[in-house]
Tab-separated table of C-alpha atoms and ligand atoms in Angstrom:
chain	number	residue	atom	x	y	z
A	1	MET	CA	-53.890	24.922	-65.633
A	2	ARG	CA	-53.396	23.098	-62.364
A	3	LYS	CA	-56.321	23.556	-60.000
A	4	PRO	CA	-55.071	24.571	-56.529
A	5	PHE	CA	-55.347	21.847	-53.900
A	6	VAL	CA	-55.442	22.411	-50.145
A	7	ALA	CA	-55.317	19.371	-47.864
A	8	GLY	CA	-55.548	19.366	-44.075
A	9	ASN	CA	-53.649	16.695	-42.163
A	10	TRP	CA	-55.257	16.424	-38.752
A	11	LYS	CA	-52.595	13.939	-37.570
A	12	MET	CA	-53.473	12.298	-34.206
A	13	ASN	CA	-55.881	15.049	-33.153
A	14	THR	CA	-59.634	15.589	-32.631
A	15	ASP	CA	-62.179	13.203	-31.081
A	16	SER	CA	-65.538	11.783	-32.151
A	17	HIS	CA	-67.274	15.129	-31.567
A	18	THR	CA	-64.646	17.665	-32.577
A	19	SER	CA	-63.812	15.822	-35.813
A	20	ILE	CA	-67.431	16.258	-36.963
A	21	SER	CA	-67.786	19.839	-35.774
A	22	LEU	CA	-64.488	20.778	-37.464
A	23	ALA	CA	-65.643	19.152	-40.729
A	24	GLU	CA	-69.015	20.925	-40.537
A	25	SER	CA	-67.435	24.310	-39.843
A	26	ILE	CA	-65.073	23.879	-42.792
A	27	VAL	CA	-67.996	23.071	-45.084
A	28	SER	CA	-70.050	26.050	-44.000
A	29	GLY	CA	-67.119	28.453	-44.190
A	30	SER	CA	-65.749	27.422	-47.557
A	31	LEU	CA	-68.905	26.818	-49.592
A	32	GLU	CA	-67.989	29.202	-52.369
A	33	THR	CA	-64.320	28.382	-52.757
A	34	ALA	CA	-64.136	24.649	-52.164
A	35	GLY	CA	-64.976	22.734	-55.276
A	36	GLN	CA	-65.177	25.808	-57.489
A	37	SER	CA	-61.680	27.122	-57.678
A	38	VAL	CA	-59.828	24.930	-55.143
A	39	SER	CA	-59.786	21.177	-54.499
A	40	VAL	CA	-60.023	20.634	-50.751
A	41	ALA	CA	-59.454	17.505	-48.674
A	42	VAL	CA	-59.131	16.698	-44.988
A	43	CYS	CA	-57.259	13.725	-43.532
A	44	PRO	CA	-58.720	12.791	-40.120
A	45	PRO	CA	-57.496	9.915	-37.954
A	46	PHE	CA	-58.649	6.496	-39.250
A	47	VAL	CA	-61.264	6.034	-36.522
A	48	TYR	CA	-63.125	9.214	-37.477
A	49	LEU	CA	-62.798	8.875	-41.262
A	50	GLN	CA	-66.185	7.349	-41.900
A	51	ALA	CA	-68.067	9.861	-39.759
A	52	VAL	CA	-66.177	12.782	-41.288
A	53	ALA	CA	-66.795	11.410	-44.799
A	54	LYS	CA	-70.505	11.320	-43.952
A	55	ALA	CA	-70.444	14.863	-42.583
A	56	LEU	CA	-68.782	16.025	-45.811
A	57	SER	CA	-70.848	13.918	-48.208
A	58	ALA	CA	-73.044	16.773	-49.445
A	59	SER	CA	-70.015	19.013	-50.006
A	60	SER	CA	-67.201	18.879	-52.534
A	61	ILE	CA	-64.608	18.463	-49.775
A	62	ALA	CA	-62.876	15.109	-50.083
A	63	VAL	CA	-61.551	12.842	-47.377
A	64	GLY	CA	-58.077	11.332	-47.252
A	65	ALA	CA	-56.370	8.770	-45.047
A	66	GLN	CA	-53.110	9.614	-43.289
A	67	ASP	CA	-51.579	6.264	-44.217
A	68	ILE	CA	-52.491	2.914	-45.776
A	69	TYR	CA	-51.169	-0.627	-45.745
A	70	ILE	CA	-49.598	-2.298	-48.767
A	71	GLU	CA	-51.791	-5.412	-48.931
A	72	SER	CA	-55.487	-5.466	-49.794
A	73	GLN	CA	-56.635	-7.876	-47.054
A	74	GLY	CA	-55.519	-10.683	-44.782
A	75	ALA	CA	-53.643	-11.344	-41.566
A	76	PHE	CA	-52.079	-7.905	-41.011
A	77	THR	CA	-53.156	-7.016	-37.496
A	78	GLY	CA	-53.874	-3.356	-36.983
A	79	GLU	CA	-53.498	-2.343	-40.624
A	80	ILE	CA	-55.997	-0.692	-42.996
A	81	SER	CA	-56.115	-1.355	-46.747
A	82	ALA	CA	-56.788	0.937	-49.680
A	83	SER	CA	-59.967	-0.950	-50.554
A	84	MET	CA	-61.326	-0.467	-47.016
A	85	LEU	CA	-60.639	3.236	-47.266
A	86	LYS	CA	-62.220	3.457	-50.693
A	87	ASP	CA	-65.227	1.578	-49.317
A	88	ILE	CA	-65.915	4.239	-46.672
A	89	GLY	CA	-65.614	7.158	-49.059
A	90	CYS	CA	-61.936	8.085	-49.023
A	91	THR	CA	-60.454	9.721	-52.105
A	92	TYR	CA	-56.842	10.367	-51.094
A	93	ALA	CA	-54.119	8.718	-49.015
A	94	LEU	CA	-51.003	10.376	-47.644
A	95	CYS	CA	-47.983	8.185	-48.334
A	96	GLY	CA	-44.597	8.710	-46.711
A	97	HIS	CA	-45.445	11.642	-44.467
A	98	SER	CA	-42.280	12.755	-42.683
A	99	GLU	CA	-43.620	11.651	-39.300
A	100	ARG	CA	-44.072	8.149	-40.704
A	101	ARG	CA	-40.591	8.239	-42.190
A	102	HIS	CA	-38.813	9.681	-39.159
A	103	VAL	CA	-40.936	8.593	-36.166
A	104	LEU	CA	-42.204	5.236	-37.455
A	105	GLY	CA	-39.171	4.382	-39.591
A	106	GLU	CA	-40.837	3.980	-42.998
A	107	THR	CA	-38.416	3.494	-45.871
A	108	ASP	CA	-38.680	4.609	-49.486
A	109	GLU	CA	-39.170	0.959	-50.405
A	110	LEU	CA	-42.219	0.591	-48.136
A	111	ILE	CA	-43.615	3.941	-49.272
A	112	ASN	CA	-43.263	2.811	-52.896
A	113	LYS	CA	-45.448	-0.194	-52.040
A	114	LYS	CA	-47.962	2.108	-50.340
A	115	VAL	CA	-48.193	4.448	-53.342
A	116	THR	CA	-48.640	1.404	-55.586
A	117	ALA	CA	-51.311	-0.074	-53.271
A	118	ALA	CA	-53.165	3.242	-53.050
A	119	ILE	CA	-53.422	3.536	-56.833
A	120	GLY	CA	-54.306	-0.144	-57.164
A	121	GLY	CA	-57.110	0.336	-54.645
A	122	GLY	CA	-58.543	3.375	-56.405
A	123	LEU	CA	-57.143	6.064	-54.097
A	124	LEU	CA	-55.140	9.112	-55.122
A	125	PRO	CA	-51.816	9.121	-53.259
A	126	ILE	CA	-50.252	12.292	-51.886
A	127	LEU	CA	-46.571	11.374	-51.791
A	128	CYS	CA	-44.665	13.408	-49.194
A	129	VAL	CA	-40.976	14.141	-49.665
A	130	GLY	CA	-38.559	16.555	-48.031
A	131	GLU	CA	-35.153	16.962	-46.491
A	132	LEU	CA	-33.965	17.160	-42.867
A	133	LEU	CA	-32.347	20.372	-41.611
A	134	ALA	CA	-28.873	18.804	-41.647
A	135	GLU	CA	-29.432	17.736	-45.260
A	136	ARG	CA	-30.457	21.269	-46.288
A	137	GLU	CA	-27.474	22.729	-44.457
A	138	ALA	CA	-25.204	20.312	-46.313
A	139	SER	CA	-26.806	21.435	-49.638
A	140	ARG	CA	-28.250	17.966	-50.131
A	141	THR	CA	-31.918	18.948	-50.611
A	142	ASN	CA	-32.039	18.104	-54.316
A	143	GLU	CA	-30.201	14.830	-53.829
A	144	VAL	CA	-32.578	13.724	-51.037
A	145	VAL	CA	-35.723	14.715	-52.894
A	146	THR	CA	-34.481	12.987	-56.060
A	147	ARG	CA	-33.805	9.777	-54.146
A	148	GLN	CA	-37.210	9.872	-52.448
A	149	ILE	CA	-39.162	10.568	-55.635
A	150	LYS	CA	-37.298	8.021	-57.768
A	151	ASN	CA	-37.541	5.289	-55.136
A	152	CYS	CA	-41.137	5.972	-54.102
A	153	LEU	CA	-42.428	6.052	-57.700
A	154	ALA	CA	-40.321	3.102	-58.886
A	155	GLY	CA	-42.083	0.667	-61.181
A	156	LEU	CA	-45.166	2.835	-61.735
A	157	SER	CA	-46.306	3.574	-65.282
A	158	ILE	CA	-46.766	7.171	-66.376
A	159	GLU	CA	-50.567	6.666	-66.261
A	160	LYS	CA	-50.328	5.603	-62.643
A	161	VAL	CA	-48.005	8.441	-61.703
A	162	SER	CA	-50.560	10.871	-63.139
A	163	ALA	CA	-52.799	9.911	-60.177
A	164	VAL	CA	-50.151	11.128	-57.717
A	165	THR	CA	-49.903	14.500	-55.993
A	166	ILE	CA	-46.446	15.348	-54.622
A	167	ALA	CA	-46.133	17.216	-51.334
A	168	TYR	CA	-42.773	18.882	-50.733
A	169	GLU	CA	-42.446	19.212	-46.976
A	170	PRO	CA	-39.037	20.190	-45.633
A	171	VAL	CA	-38.858	18.263	-42.361
A	172	TRP	CA	-37.351	21.237	-40.512
A	173	ALA	CA	-40.478	23.278	-41.299
A	174	ILE	CA	-43.070	20.760	-40.084
A	175	GLY	CA	-44.721	21.762	-36.833
A	176	THR	CA	-41.799	24.029	-35.966
A	177	GLY	CA	-43.174	27.422	-36.963
A	178	LEU	CA	-40.236	27.706	-39.386
A	179	THR	CA	-41.601	27.984	-42.912
A	180	ALA	CA	-39.503	27.704	-46.019
A	181	THR	CA	-39.504	31.108	-47.673
A	182	PRO	CA	-41.629	31.236	-50.817
A	183	GLN	CA	-38.349	31.380	-52.769
A	184	GLN	CA	-36.899	28.290	-51.048
A	185	ALA	CA	-40.145	26.409	-51.640
A	186	GLN	CA	-40.395	27.549	-55.268
A	187	GLU	CA	-36.811	26.430	-55.887
A	188	ALA	CA	-37.581	22.956	-54.565
A	189	HIS	CA	-40.867	22.732	-56.481
A	190	ASP	CA	-39.200	23.819	-59.698
A	191	PHE	CA	-36.545	21.165	-59.119
A	192	VAL	CA	-39.205	18.481	-58.541
A	193	ARG	CA	-41.134	19.454	-61.663
A	194	LYS	CA	-37.951	19.299	-63.770
A	195	LEU	CA	-37.103	15.927	-62.255
A	196	LEU	CA	-40.564	14.626	-63.220
A	197	LEU	CA	-40.047	15.991	-66.729
A	198	GLN	CA	-36.835	13.967	-66.965
A	199	MET	CA	-38.470	10.856	-65.528
A	200	TYR	CA	-41.747	11.040	-67.497
A	201	ASP	CA	-42.852	13.638	-70.029
A	202	ALA	CA	-43.773	17.294	-70.438
A	203	GLN	CA	-47.490	16.719	-70.046
A	204	LEU	CA	-47.130	14.873	-66.763
A	205	ALA	CA	-44.666	17.447	-65.406
A	206	GLU	CA	-47.016	20.254	-66.395
A	207	GLU	CA	-50.155	18.662	-64.955
A	208	ILE	CA	-48.966	17.066	-61.704
A	209	ARG	CA	-49.764	19.070	-58.582
A	210	ILE	CA	-46.934	19.823	-56.171
A	211	LEU	CA	-48.088	20.986	-52.728
A	212	TYR	CA	-45.959	22.750	-50.145
A	213	GLY	CA	-46.226	21.740	-46.495
A	214	GLY	CA	-44.519	22.931	-43.322
A	215	SER	CA	-45.984	25.522	-40.931
A	216	VAL	CA	-48.454	26.879	-43.476
A	217	LYS	CA	-50.632	29.547	-41.839
A	218	PRO	CA	-53.189	32.082	-43.101
A	219	GLY	CA	-50.424	34.702	-42.990
A	220	ASN	CA	-48.012	32.911	-45.355
A	221	ALA	CA	-50.395	30.919	-47.582
A	222	GLY	CA	-50.919	33.708	-50.122
A	223	ASP	CA	-47.204	34.355	-50.640
A	224	LEU	CA	-46.488	30.653	-51.027
A	225	MET	CA	-49.356	30.191	-53.495
A	226	ALA	CA	-48.127	33.143	-55.564
A	227	GLU	CA	-45.112	31.074	-56.631
A	228	GLN	CA	-45.399	29.529	-60.058
A	229	ASP	CA	-44.761	25.905	-59.112
A	230	ILE	CA	-46.610	25.826	-55.780
A	231	ASP	CA	-49.961	24.304	-56.669
A	232	GLY	CA	-51.391	23.892	-53.211
A	233	LEU	CA	-50.720	23.410	-49.533
A	234	LEU	CA	-50.597	20.491	-47.118
A	235	VAL	CA	-51.555	21.966	-43.779
A	236	GLY	CA	-51.015	20.357	-40.380
A	237	GLY	CA	-51.542	22.461	-37.248
A	238	ALA	CA	-53.519	25.235	-38.924
A	239	SER	CA	-56.009	22.737	-40.374
A	240	LEU	CA	-57.295	22.079	-36.838
A	241	SER	CA	-58.801	25.564	-36.738
A	242	ALA	CA	-61.723	25.923	-39.155
A	243	ASP	CA	-61.127	29.686	-39.405
A	244	ASP	CA	-57.450	29.270	-40.255
A	245	PHE	CA	-58.056	26.427	-42.691
A	246	ILE	CA	-60.796	28.401	-44.465
A	247	ALA	CA	-58.511	31.444	-44.678
A	248	ILE	CA	-55.840	29.208	-46.253
A	249	ILE	CA	-58.354	27.818	-48.765
A	250	GLN	CA	-59.326	31.372	-49.648
A	251	ALA	CA	-55.686	32.371	-50.050
A	252	ALA	CA	-55.270	29.477	-52.483
A	253	ALA	CA	-58.339	30.429	-54.542
B	301	PGA	P1	-47.596	21.686	-40.005
B	301	PGA	O1	-47.620	20.200	-40.602
B	301	PGA	O2	-48.456	22.529	-40.914
B	301	PGA	O3	-48.163	21.577	-38.623
B	301	PGA	O4	-46.179	22.134	-40.035
B	301	PGA	C1	-47.548	19.989	-41.973
B	301	PGA	C2	-47.570	18.503	-42.264
B	301	PGA	O5	-47.047	17.724	-41.463
B	301	PGA	O6	-48.128	18.062	-43.276
């Protein structure tokens, strides 16, 4: 059985006060669900990670980074390594989020290095994949997702890939209020799981968690989670409201 996993991606939001109060409200509102029946993580901006990790330290809610750099240390101005993140209490790292792919220009090749660096540094990568609207309209969703998964996991052993969580996030559904229907999401998740079966083995395909992301809200979380291959949710906008995020955690439980 795959334990449901709900992760909140705060993106470039909150400040030194609201990041802590949001973390504290999530802890107090989700005491019974988080850790028992659902794995929960939040991904604050880098500058608030350590303080949020401290605020969450007595809870079972984990902290993730929104990005990492591919090298472990050295002359890479402005970058943050996996070992630094591990050092301050991070468990997860998002790799290849669509905003990094499409706003910052990250390629599959770079994301592959990030996934590899995350695992090497003791973090659990959440690899984000998903098609653009034009790609879906041209019936290219499966082709795009296949390319992203194969390229971003290239060269990793099956043991290493077992540390990865996949997040299927159709780009057209991120921050737009347009959600994939549960059926559209299930179709994509089923495709990804079968692809992983082909690439690795039945055990890995059965155990790996595949999250859905893209305008997840309290009102659609339950229907999405009811689908067989949707193992959790990667939540952007709604994770900035403790009440909404807690309702989503409860829907996943
Ligand atoms: P959204 O973002 O929930 O605001 O659509 C999801 C994501 O970017 O992970």
